[in-house]
JSON list of C-alpha atoms in Angstrom, two decimals:
[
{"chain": "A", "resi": 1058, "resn": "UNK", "atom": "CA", "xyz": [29.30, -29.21, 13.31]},
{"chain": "A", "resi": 1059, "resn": "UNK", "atom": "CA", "xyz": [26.29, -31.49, 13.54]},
{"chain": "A", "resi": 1060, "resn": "UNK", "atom": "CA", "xyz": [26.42, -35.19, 14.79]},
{"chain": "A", "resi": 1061, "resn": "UNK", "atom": "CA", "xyz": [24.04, -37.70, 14.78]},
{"chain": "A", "resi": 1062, "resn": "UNK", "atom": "CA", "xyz": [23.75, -40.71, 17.14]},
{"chain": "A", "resi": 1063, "resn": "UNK", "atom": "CA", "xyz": [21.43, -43.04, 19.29]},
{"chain": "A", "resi": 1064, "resn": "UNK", "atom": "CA", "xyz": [20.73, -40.34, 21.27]},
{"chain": "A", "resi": 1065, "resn": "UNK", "atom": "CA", "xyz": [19.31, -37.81, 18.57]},
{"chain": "A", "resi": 1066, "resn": "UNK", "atom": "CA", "xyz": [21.20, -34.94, 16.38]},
{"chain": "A", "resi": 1067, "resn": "UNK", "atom": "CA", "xyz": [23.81, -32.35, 18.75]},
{"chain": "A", "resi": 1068, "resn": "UNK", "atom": "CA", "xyz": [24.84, -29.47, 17.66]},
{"chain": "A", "resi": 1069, "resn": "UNK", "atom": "CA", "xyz": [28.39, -28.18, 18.39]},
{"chain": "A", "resi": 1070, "resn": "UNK", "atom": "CA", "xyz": [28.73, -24.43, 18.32]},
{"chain": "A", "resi": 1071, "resn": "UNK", "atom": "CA", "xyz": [30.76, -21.37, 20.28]},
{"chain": "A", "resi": 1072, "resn": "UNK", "atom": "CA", "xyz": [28.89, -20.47, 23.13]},
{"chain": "A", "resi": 1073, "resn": "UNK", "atom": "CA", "xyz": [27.36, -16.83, 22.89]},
{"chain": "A", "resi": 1074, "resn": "UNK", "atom": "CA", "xyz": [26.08, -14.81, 19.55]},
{"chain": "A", "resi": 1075, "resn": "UNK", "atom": "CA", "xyz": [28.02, -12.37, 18.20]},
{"chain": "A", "resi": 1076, "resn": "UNK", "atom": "CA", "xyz": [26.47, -10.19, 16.31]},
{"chain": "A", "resi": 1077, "resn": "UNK", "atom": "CA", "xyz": [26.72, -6.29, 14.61]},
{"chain": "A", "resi": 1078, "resn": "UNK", "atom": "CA", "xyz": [26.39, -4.40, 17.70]},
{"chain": "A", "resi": 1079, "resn": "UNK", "atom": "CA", "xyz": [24.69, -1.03, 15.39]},
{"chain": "A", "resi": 1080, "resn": "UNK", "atom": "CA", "xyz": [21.51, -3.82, 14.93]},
{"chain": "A", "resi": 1081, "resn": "UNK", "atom": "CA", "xyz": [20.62, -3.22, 18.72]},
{"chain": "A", "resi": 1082, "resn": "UNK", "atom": "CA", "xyz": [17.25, -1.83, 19.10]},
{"chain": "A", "resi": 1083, "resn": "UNK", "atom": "CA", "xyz": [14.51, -0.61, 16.05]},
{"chain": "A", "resi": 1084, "resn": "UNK", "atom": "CA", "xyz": [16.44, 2.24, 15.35]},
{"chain": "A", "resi": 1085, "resn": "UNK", "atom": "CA", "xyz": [20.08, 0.59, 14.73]},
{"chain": "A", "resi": 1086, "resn": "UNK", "atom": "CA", "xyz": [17.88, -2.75, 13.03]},
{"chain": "A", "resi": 1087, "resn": "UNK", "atom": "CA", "xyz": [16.84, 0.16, 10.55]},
{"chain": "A", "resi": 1088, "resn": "UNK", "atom": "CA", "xyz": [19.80, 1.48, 10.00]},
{"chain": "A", "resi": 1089, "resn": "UNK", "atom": "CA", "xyz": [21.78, -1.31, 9.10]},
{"chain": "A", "resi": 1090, "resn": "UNK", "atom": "CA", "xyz": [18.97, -2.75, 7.05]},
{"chain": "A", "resi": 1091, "resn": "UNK", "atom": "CA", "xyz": [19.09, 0.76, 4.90]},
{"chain": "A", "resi": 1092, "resn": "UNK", "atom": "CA", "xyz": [23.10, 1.19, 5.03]},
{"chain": "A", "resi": 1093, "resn": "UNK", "atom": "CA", "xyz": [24.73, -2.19, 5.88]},
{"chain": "A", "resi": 1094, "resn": "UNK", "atom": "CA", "xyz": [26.29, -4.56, 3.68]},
{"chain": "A", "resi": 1095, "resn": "UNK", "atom": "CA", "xyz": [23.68, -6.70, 2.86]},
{"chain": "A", "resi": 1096, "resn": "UNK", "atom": "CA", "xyz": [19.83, -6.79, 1.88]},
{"chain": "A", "resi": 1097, "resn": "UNK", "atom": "CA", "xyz": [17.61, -7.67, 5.01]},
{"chain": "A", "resi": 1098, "resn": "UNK", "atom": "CA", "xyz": [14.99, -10.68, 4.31]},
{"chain": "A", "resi": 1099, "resn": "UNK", "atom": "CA", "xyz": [12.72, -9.88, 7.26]},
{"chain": "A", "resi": 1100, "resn": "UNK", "atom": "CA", "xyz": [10.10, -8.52, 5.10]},
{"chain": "A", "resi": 1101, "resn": "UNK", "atom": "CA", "xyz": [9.88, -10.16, 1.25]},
{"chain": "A", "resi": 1102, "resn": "UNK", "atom": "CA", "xyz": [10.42, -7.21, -1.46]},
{"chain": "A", "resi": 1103, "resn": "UNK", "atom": "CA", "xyz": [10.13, -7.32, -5.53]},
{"chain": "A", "resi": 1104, "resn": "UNK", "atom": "CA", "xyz": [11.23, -3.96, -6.90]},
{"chain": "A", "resi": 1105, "resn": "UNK", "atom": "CA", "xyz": [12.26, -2.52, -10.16]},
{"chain": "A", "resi": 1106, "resn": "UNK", "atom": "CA", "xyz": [13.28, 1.27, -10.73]},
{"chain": "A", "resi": 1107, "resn": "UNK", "atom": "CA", "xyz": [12.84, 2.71, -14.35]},
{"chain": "A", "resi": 1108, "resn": "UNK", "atom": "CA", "xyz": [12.93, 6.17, -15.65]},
{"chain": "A", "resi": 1109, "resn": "UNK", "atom": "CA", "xyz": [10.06, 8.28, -14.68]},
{"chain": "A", "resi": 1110, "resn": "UNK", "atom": "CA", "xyz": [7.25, 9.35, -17.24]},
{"chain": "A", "resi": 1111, "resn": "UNK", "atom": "CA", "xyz": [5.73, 12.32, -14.97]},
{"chain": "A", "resi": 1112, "resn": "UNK", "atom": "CA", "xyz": [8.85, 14.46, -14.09]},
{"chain": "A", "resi": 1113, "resn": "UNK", "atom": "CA", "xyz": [12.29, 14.09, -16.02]},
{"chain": "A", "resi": 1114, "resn": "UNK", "atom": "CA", "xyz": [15.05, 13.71, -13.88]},
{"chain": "A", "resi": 1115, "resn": "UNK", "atom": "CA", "xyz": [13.01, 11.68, -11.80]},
{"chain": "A", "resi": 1116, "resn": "UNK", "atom": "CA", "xyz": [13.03, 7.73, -10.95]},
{"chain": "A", "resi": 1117, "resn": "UNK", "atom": "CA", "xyz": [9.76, 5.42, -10.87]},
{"chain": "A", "resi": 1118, "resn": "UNK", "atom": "CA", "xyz": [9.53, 2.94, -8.04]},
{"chain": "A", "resi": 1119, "resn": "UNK", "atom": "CA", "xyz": [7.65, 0.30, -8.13]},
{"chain": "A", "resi": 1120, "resn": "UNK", "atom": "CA", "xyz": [7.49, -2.07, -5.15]},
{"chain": "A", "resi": 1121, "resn": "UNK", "atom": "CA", "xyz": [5.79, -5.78, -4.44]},
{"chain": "A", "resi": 1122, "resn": "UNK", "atom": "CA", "xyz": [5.81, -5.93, -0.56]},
{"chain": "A", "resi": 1123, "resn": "UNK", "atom": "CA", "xyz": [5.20, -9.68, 0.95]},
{"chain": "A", "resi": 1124, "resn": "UNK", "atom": "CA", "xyz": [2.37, -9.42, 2.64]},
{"chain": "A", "resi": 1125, "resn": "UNK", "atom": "CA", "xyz": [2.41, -12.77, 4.71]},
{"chain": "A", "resi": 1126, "resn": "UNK", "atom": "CA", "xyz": [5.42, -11.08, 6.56]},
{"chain": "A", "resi": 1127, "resn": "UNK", "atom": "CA", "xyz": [3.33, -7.98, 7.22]},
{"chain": "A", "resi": 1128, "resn": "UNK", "atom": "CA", "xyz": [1.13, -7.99, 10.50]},
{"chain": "A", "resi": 1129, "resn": "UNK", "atom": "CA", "xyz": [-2.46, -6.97, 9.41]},
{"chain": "A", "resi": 1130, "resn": "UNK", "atom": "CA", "xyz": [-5.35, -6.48, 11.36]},
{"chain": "A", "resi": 1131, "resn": "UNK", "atom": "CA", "xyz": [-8.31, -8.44, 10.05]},
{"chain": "A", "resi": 1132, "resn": "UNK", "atom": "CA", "xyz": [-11.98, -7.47, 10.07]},
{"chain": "A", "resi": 1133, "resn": "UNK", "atom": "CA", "xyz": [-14.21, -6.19, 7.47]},
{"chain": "A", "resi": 1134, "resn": "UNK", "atom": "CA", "xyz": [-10.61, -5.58, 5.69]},
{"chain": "A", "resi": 1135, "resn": "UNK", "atom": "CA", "xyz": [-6.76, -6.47, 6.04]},
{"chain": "A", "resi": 1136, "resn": "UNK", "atom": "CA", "xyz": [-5.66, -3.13, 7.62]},
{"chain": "A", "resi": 1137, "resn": "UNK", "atom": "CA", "xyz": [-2.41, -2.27, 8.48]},
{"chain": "A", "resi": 1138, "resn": "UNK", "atom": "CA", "xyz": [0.77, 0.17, 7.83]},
{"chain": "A", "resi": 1139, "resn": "UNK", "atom": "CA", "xyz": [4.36, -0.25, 6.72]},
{"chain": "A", "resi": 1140, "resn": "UNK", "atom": "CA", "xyz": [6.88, 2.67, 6.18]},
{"chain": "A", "resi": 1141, "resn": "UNK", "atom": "CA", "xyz": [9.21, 2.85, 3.29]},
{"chain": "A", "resi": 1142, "resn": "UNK", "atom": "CA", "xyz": [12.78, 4.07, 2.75]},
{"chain": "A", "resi": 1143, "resn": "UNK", "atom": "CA", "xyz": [14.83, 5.13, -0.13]},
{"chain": "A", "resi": 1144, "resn": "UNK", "atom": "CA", "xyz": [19.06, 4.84, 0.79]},
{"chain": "A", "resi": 1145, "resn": "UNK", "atom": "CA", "xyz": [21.18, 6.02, -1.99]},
{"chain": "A", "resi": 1146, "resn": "UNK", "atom": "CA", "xyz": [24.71, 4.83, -2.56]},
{"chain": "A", "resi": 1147, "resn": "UNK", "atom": "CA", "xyz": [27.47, 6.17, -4.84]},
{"chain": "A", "resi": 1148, "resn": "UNK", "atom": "CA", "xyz": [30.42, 5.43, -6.27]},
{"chain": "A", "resi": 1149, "resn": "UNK", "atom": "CA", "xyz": [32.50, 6.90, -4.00]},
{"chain": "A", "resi": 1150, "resn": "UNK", "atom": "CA", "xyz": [30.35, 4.84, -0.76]},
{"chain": "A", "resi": 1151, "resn": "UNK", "atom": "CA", "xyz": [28.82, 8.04, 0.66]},
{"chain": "A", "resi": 1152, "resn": "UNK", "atom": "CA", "xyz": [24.96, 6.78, 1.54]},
{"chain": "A", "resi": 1153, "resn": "UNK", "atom": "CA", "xyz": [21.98, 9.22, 2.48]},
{"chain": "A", "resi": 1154, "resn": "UNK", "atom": "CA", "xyz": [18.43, 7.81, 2.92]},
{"chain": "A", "resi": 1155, "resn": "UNK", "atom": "CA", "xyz": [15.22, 9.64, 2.34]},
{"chain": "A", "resi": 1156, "resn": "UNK", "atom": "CA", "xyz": [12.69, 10.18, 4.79]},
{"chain": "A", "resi": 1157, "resn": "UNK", "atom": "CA", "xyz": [10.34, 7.57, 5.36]},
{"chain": "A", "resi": 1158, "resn": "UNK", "atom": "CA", "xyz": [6.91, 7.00, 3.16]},
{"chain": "A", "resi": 1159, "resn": "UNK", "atom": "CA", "xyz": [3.88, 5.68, 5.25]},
{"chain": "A", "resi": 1160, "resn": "UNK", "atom": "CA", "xyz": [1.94, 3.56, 3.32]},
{"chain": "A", "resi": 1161, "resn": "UNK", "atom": "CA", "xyz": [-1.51, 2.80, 4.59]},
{"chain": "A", "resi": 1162, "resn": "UNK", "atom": "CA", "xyz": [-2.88, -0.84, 3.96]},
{"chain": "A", "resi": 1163, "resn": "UNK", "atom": "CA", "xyz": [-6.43, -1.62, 3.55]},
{"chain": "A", "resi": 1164, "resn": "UNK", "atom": "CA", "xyz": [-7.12, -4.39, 1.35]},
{"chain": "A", "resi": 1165, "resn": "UNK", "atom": "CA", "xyz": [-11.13, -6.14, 1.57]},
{"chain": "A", "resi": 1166, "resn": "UNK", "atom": "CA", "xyz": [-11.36, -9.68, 2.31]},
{"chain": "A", "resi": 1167, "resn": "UNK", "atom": "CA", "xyz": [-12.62, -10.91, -0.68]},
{"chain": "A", "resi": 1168, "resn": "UNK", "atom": "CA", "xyz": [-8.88, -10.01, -2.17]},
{"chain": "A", "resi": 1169, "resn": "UNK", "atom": "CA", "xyz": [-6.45, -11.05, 0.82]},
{"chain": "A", "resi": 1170, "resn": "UNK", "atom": "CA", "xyz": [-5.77, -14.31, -1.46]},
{"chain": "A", "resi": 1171, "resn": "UNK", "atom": "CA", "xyz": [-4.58, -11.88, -4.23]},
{"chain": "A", "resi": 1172, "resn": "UNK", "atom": "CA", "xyz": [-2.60, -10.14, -2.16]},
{"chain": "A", "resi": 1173, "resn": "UNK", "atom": "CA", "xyz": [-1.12, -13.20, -0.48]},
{"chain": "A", "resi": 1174, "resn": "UNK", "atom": "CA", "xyz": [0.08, -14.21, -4.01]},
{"chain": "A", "resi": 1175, "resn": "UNK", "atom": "CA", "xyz": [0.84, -10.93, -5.75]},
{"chain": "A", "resi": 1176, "resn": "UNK", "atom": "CA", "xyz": [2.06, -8.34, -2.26]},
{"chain": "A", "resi": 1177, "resn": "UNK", "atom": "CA", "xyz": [1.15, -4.86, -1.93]},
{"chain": "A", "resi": 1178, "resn": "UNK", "atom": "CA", "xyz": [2.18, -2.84, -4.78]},
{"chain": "A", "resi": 1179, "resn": "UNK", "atom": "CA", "xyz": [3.23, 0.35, -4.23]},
{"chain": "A", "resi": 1180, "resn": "UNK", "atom": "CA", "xyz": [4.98, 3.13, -6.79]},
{"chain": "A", "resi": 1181, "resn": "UNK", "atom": "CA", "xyz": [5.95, 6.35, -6.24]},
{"chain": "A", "resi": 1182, "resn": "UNK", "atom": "CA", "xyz": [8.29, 8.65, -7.80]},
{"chain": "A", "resi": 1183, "resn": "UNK", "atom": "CA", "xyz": [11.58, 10.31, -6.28]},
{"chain": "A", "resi": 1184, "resn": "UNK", "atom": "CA", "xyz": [14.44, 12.34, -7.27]},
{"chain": "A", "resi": 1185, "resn": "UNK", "atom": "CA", "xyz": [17.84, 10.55, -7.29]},
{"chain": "A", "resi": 1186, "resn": "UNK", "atom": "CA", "xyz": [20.74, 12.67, -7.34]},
{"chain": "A", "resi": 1187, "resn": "UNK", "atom": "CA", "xyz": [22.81, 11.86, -10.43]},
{"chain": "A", "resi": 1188, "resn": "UNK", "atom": "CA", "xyz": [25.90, 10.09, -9.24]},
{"chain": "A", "resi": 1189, "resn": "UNK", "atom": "CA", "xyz": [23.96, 7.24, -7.14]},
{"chain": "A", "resi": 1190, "resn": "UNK", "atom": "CA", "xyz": [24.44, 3.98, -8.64]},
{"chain": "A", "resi": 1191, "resn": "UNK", "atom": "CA", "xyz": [22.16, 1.74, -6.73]},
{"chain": "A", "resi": 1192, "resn": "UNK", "atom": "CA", "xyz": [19.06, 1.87, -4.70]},
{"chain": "A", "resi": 1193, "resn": "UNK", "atom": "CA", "xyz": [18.10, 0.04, -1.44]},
{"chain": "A", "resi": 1194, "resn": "UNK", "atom": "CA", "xyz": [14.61, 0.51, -0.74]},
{"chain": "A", "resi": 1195, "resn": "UNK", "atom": "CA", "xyz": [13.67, -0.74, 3.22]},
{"chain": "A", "resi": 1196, "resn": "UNK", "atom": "CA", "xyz": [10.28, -1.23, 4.20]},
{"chain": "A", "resi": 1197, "resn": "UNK", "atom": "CA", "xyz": [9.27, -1.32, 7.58]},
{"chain": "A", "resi": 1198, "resn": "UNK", "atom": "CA", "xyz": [6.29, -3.03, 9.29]},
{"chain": "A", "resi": 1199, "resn": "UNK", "atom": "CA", "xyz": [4.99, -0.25, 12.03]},
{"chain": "A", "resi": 1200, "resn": "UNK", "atom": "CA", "xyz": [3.10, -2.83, 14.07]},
{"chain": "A", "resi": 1201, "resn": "UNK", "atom": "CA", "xyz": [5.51, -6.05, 14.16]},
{"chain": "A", "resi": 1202, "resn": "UNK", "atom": "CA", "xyz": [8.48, -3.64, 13.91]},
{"chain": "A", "resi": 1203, "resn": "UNK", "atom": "CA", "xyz": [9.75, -6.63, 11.24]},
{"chain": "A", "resi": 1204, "resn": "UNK", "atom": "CA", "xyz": [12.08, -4.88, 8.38]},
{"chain": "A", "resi": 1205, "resn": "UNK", "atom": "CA", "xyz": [13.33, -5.75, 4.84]},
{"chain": "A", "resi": 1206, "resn": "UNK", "atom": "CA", "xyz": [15.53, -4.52, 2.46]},
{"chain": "A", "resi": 1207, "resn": "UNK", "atom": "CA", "xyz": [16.53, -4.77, -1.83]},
{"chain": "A", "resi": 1208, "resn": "UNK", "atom": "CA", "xyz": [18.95, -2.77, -3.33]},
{"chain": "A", "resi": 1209, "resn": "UNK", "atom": "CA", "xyz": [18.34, -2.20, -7.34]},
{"chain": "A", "resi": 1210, "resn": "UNK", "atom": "CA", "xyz": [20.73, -0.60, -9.59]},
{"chain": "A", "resi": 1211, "resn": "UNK", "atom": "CA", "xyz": [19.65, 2.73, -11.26]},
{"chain": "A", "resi": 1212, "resn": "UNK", "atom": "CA", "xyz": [23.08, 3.08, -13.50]},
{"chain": "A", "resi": 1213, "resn": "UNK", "atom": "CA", "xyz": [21.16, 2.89, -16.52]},
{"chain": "A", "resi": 1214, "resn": "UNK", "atom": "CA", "xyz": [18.48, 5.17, -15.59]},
{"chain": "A", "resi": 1215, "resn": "UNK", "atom": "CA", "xyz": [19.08, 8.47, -18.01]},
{"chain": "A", "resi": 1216, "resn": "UNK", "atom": "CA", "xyz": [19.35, 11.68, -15.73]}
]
């Protein structure tokens, strides 16, 4: 509850912080971003996953990655790396993840504005096993150690 006065704003909480003991350390912050309840906004992510047109059976990924909440080193270029991760859920809540995909950044200077504005895009294509109904894809910043994480429905997708 928040109060206001002469004397400023106070704040009136429970002493402590509570919080999901599995996020403790990289590791457990990963795995709770790829199999918890809810998407992670540590790291902004556009995504959409559509059929594939190189191998049937297959589904296209293509991912917007925010690159403001990336850590880049800057020089010549906007260098960097970030790791991404595929966690599959069913209808019957049995998740799996994939391994993860390093994805190399190197981006000139002249077009660090575009990528400010538009992220890194990255696609790739995977196998899905047939009864997963939704996709989160994590991405994780290897230098800041900062994660985030969308889950997109593949349902439609044909098999």
């Amino acid at each position: 509850r928040l109060t206001a006065g002469s004397k400023g704003a106070r704040l009136k909480t429970i002493d402590g912080y509570f919080g999901d003991p599995r996020a403790r350390g990289p590791e457990g912050h990963l795995a709770l971003a790829a199999l918890g309840p809810f998407d992670d906004s540590g790291i902004g992510i556009r995504a959409a996953a559509t059929a594939s047109d190189k191998v049937k059976g297959w589904t296209h990924f293509q991912i917007s990655v925010d690159a403001a909440d990336l850590q880049l080193n800057r020089g010549a270029a906007y260098t960097g790396e970030f790791h991404a991760m595929l966690a599959y859920y069913t209808t019957e809540w049995r998740p799996d993840s994939s391994q993860e995909i390093p994805v190399r950044v190197h981006v000139p200077a002249a077009e660090h504005d575009t990528i400010l504005q538009d992220g890194i895009v990255v696609s790739f294509d995977r196998p899905v096993p047939a009864d997963v109904r939704k996709v989160r894809i994590v991405v994780r910043d290897t230098q800041s150690g900062a994660i985030g994480s969308l889950a997109v429905p593949v349902a439609t997708l044909s098999k």
